[in-house]
PDB file of C-alpha atoms in Angstrom:
ATOM      1  CA  MET A   1      99.688  20.952  75.716  1.00  0.00           C
ATOM      2  CA  ALA A   2      99.651  24.583  75.297  1.00  0.00           C
ATOM      3  CA  ASP A   3      98.815  24.570  71.379  1.00  0.00           C
ATOM      4  CA  GLU A   4     101.401  25.803  68.694  1.00  0.00           C
ATOM      5  CA  VAL A   5     101.119  28.438  66.745  1.00  0.00           C
ATOM      6  CA  LYS A   6     101.943  26.962  62.845  1.00  0.00           C
ATOM      7  CA  GLY A   7     103.065  29.598  60.301  1.00  0.00           C
ATOM      8  CA  THR A   8     104.751  32.421  60.699  1.00  0.00           C
ATOM      9  CA  SER A   9     104.365  35.515  62.930  1.00  0.00           C
ATOM     10  CA  THR A  10     104.014  38.686  61.944  1.00  0.00           C
ATOM     11  CA  GLY A  11     107.558  40.067  63.003  1.00  0.00           C
ATOM     12  CA  ARG A  12     108.844  37.395  60.822  1.00  0.00           C
ATOM     13  CA  VAL A  13     106.966  38.648  58.506  1.00  0.00           C
ATOM     14  CA  LEU A  14     107.762  42.294  59.146  1.00  0.00           C
ATOM     15  CA  LEU A  15     111.623  41.031  59.066  1.00  0.00           C
ATOM     16  CA  ILE A  16     112.089  39.298  55.768  1.00  0.00           C
ATOM     17  CA  SER A  17     109.406  42.692  54.170  1.00  0.00           C
ATOM     18  CA  VAL A  18     112.676  45.027  55.563  1.00  0.00           C
ATOM     19  CA  ILE A  19     115.194  43.015  54.332  1.00  0.00           C
ATOM     20  CA  VAL A  20     113.732  41.315  50.522  1.00  0.00           C
ATOM     21  CA  VAL A  21     113.558  45.367  50.406  1.00  0.00           C
ATOM     22  CA  LEU A  22     116.937  47.379  51.231  1.00  0.00           C
ATOM     23  CA  VAL A  23     118.475  44.238  49.149  1.00  0.00           C
ATOM     24  CA  LEU A  24     116.766  45.436  46.020  1.00  0.00           C
ATOM     25  CA  ALA A  25     117.094  49.109  46.477  1.00  0.00           C
ATOM     26  CA  LEU A  26     120.556  47.972  46.821  1.00  0.00           C
ATOM     27  CA  ALA A  27     120.699  46.556  43.693  1.00  0.00           C
ATOM     28  CA  ALA A  28     119.189  49.557  42.223  1.00  0.00           C
ATOM     29  CA  TRP A  29     122.159  51.680  43.978  1.00  0.00           C
ATOM     30  CA  ALA A  30     124.003  49.194  42.449  1.00  0.00           C
ATOM     31  CA  LEU A  31     122.718  49.371  38.634  1.00  0.00           C
ATOM     32  CA  GLY A  32     122.591  53.302  39.103  1.00  0.00           C
ATOM     33  CA  LEU A  33     119.001  54.238  39.348  1.00  0.00           C
ATOM     34  CA  PHE A  34     119.402  56.757  41.734  1.00  0.00           C
ATOM     35  CA  LYS A  35     121.701  59.112  39.620  1.00  0.00           C
ATOM     36  CA  GLY A  36     120.366  62.217  38.183  1.00  0.00           C
ATOM     37  CA  ASN A  37     122.201  63.178  35.818  1.00  0.00           C
ATOM     38  CA  ASP A  38     124.374  61.067  34.565  1.00  0.00           C
ATOM     39  CA  GLY A  39     127.213  61.915  36.364  1.00  0.00           C
ATOM     40  CA  GLN A  40     128.095  64.754  34.800  1.00  0.00           C
ATOM     41  CA  THR A  41     128.522  68.413  36.172  1.00  0.00           C
ATOM     42  CA  THR A  42     127.384  71.456  33.654  1.00  0.00           C
ATOM     43  CA  TYR A  43     129.107  74.813  34.035  1.00  0.00           C
ATOM     44  CA  ALA A  44     127.361  77.777  32.251  1.00  0.00           C
ATOM     45  CA  VAL A  45     129.106  80.638  31.876  1.00  0.00           C
ATOM     46  CA  ASP A  46     128.006  84.184  32.279  1.00  0.00           C
ATOM     47  CA  ALA A  47     129.560  85.510  29.940  1.00  0.00           C
ATOM     48  CA  GLN A  48     129.625  86.517  26.042  1.00  0.00           C
ATOM     49  CA  ASP A  49     132.178  86.165  23.596  1.00  0.00           C
ATOM     50  CA  GLN A  50     131.450  89.632  21.350  1.00  0.00           C
ATOM     51  CA  SER A  51     135.054  89.842  20.155  1.00  0.00           C
ATOM     52  CA  GLY A  52     136.232  86.767  18.419  1.00  0.00           C
ATOM     53  CA  GLY A  53     137.729  84.397  20.605  1.00  0.00           C
ATOM     54  CA  GLU A  54     139.737  87.417  22.904  1.00  0.00           C
ATOM     55  CA  LEU A  55     137.471  87.056  26.305  1.00  0.00           C
ATOM     56  CA  ILE A  56     136.650  91.256  26.779  1.00  0.00           C
ATOM     57  CA  VAL A  57     135.479  93.080  30.567  1.00  0.00           C
ATOM     58  CA  ALA A  58     134.184  95.778  30.927  1.00  0.00           C
ATOM     59  CA  PRO A  59     135.674  98.094  33.938  1.00  0.00           C
ATOM     60  CA  SER A  60     132.953  98.771  36.276  1.00  0.00           C
ATOM     61  CA  GLU A  61     131.938 101.663  38.272  1.00  0.00           C
ATOM     62  CA  SER A  62     131.446  98.960  41.787  1.00  0.00           C
ATOM     63  CA  GLY A  63     134.028  98.629  43.240  1.00  0.00           C
ATOM     64  CA  VAL A  64     135.122  99.032  47.015  1.00  0.00           C
ATOM     65  CA  ALA A  65     137.335 102.602  47.999  1.00  0.00           C
ATOM     66  CA  VAL A  66     140.216 101.767  49.481  1.00  0.00           C
ATOM     67  CA  ASP A  67     142.323 103.591  51.358  1.00  0.00           C
ATOM     68  CA  LEU A  68     146.378 103.437  51.687  1.00  0.00           C
ATOM     69  CA  PRO A  69     148.805 104.562  54.672  1.00  0.00           C
ATOM     70  CA  THR A  70     150.784 107.415  54.486  1.00  0.00           C
ATOM     71  CA  THR A  71     152.951 106.421  56.999  1.00  0.00           C
ATOM     72  CA  PRO A  72     156.364 107.019  55.382  1.00  0.00           C
ATOM     73  CA  MET A  73     158.735 104.263  54.865  1.00  0.00           C
ATOM     74  CA  THR A  74     162.183 103.354  56.303  1.00  0.00           C
ATOM     75  CA  PRO A  75     164.636 101.701  54.347  1.00  0.00           C
ATOM     76  CA  VAL A  76     165.818  97.973  56.180  1.00  0.00           C
ATOM     77  CA  PRO A  77     169.465  97.995  56.224  1.00  0.00           C
ATOM     78  CA  SER A  78     170.491  94.509  54.587  1.00  0.00           C
ATOM     79  CA  GLU A  79     172.258  91.570  55.669  1.00  0.00           C
ATOM     80  CA  SER A  80     175.553  92.934  53.122  1.00  0.00           C
ATOM     81  CA  ALA A  81     176.098  96.386  54.587  1.00  0.00           C
ATOM     82  CA  THR A  82     175.734  94.217  58.769  1.00  0.00           C
ATOM     83  CA  SER A  83     178.363  91.812  57.726  1.00  0.00           C
ATOM     84  CA  THR A  84     180.590  94.035  56.714  1.00  0.00           C
ATOM     85  CA  ALA A  85     179.105  96.394  59.882  1.00  0.00           C
ATOM     86  CA  ALA A  86     180.407  93.289  62.614  1.00  0.00           C
ATOM     87  CA  PRO A  87     183.071  93.053  64.891  1.00  0.00           C
ATOM     88  CA  THR A  88     185.611  90.454  63.535  1.00  0.00           C
ATOM     89  CA  ALA A  89     186.911  88.294  67.103  1.00  0.00           C
ATOM     90  CA  GLU A  90     190.927  88.083  66.860  1.00  0.00           C
TER      91      GLU A  90
END
């Protein structure tokens, strides 16, 4: 008969190693070891309070030029004006 290999094969050892690494990584993730800043977001404000509580914004001269239309406006008739002019059926 053919000789039977006793022990574990390389494929089985590799599969067990991958499973162990995945279980350890999942446990570390569940314990929160992969969080960078404890889940809290910090914000930095780029303004200084120099007025004792009231925020003062200095106007900037770098605004955008806006061209307004010169088209004359015409009034639209209101509903009350159109309802009095409507003919009634008798």
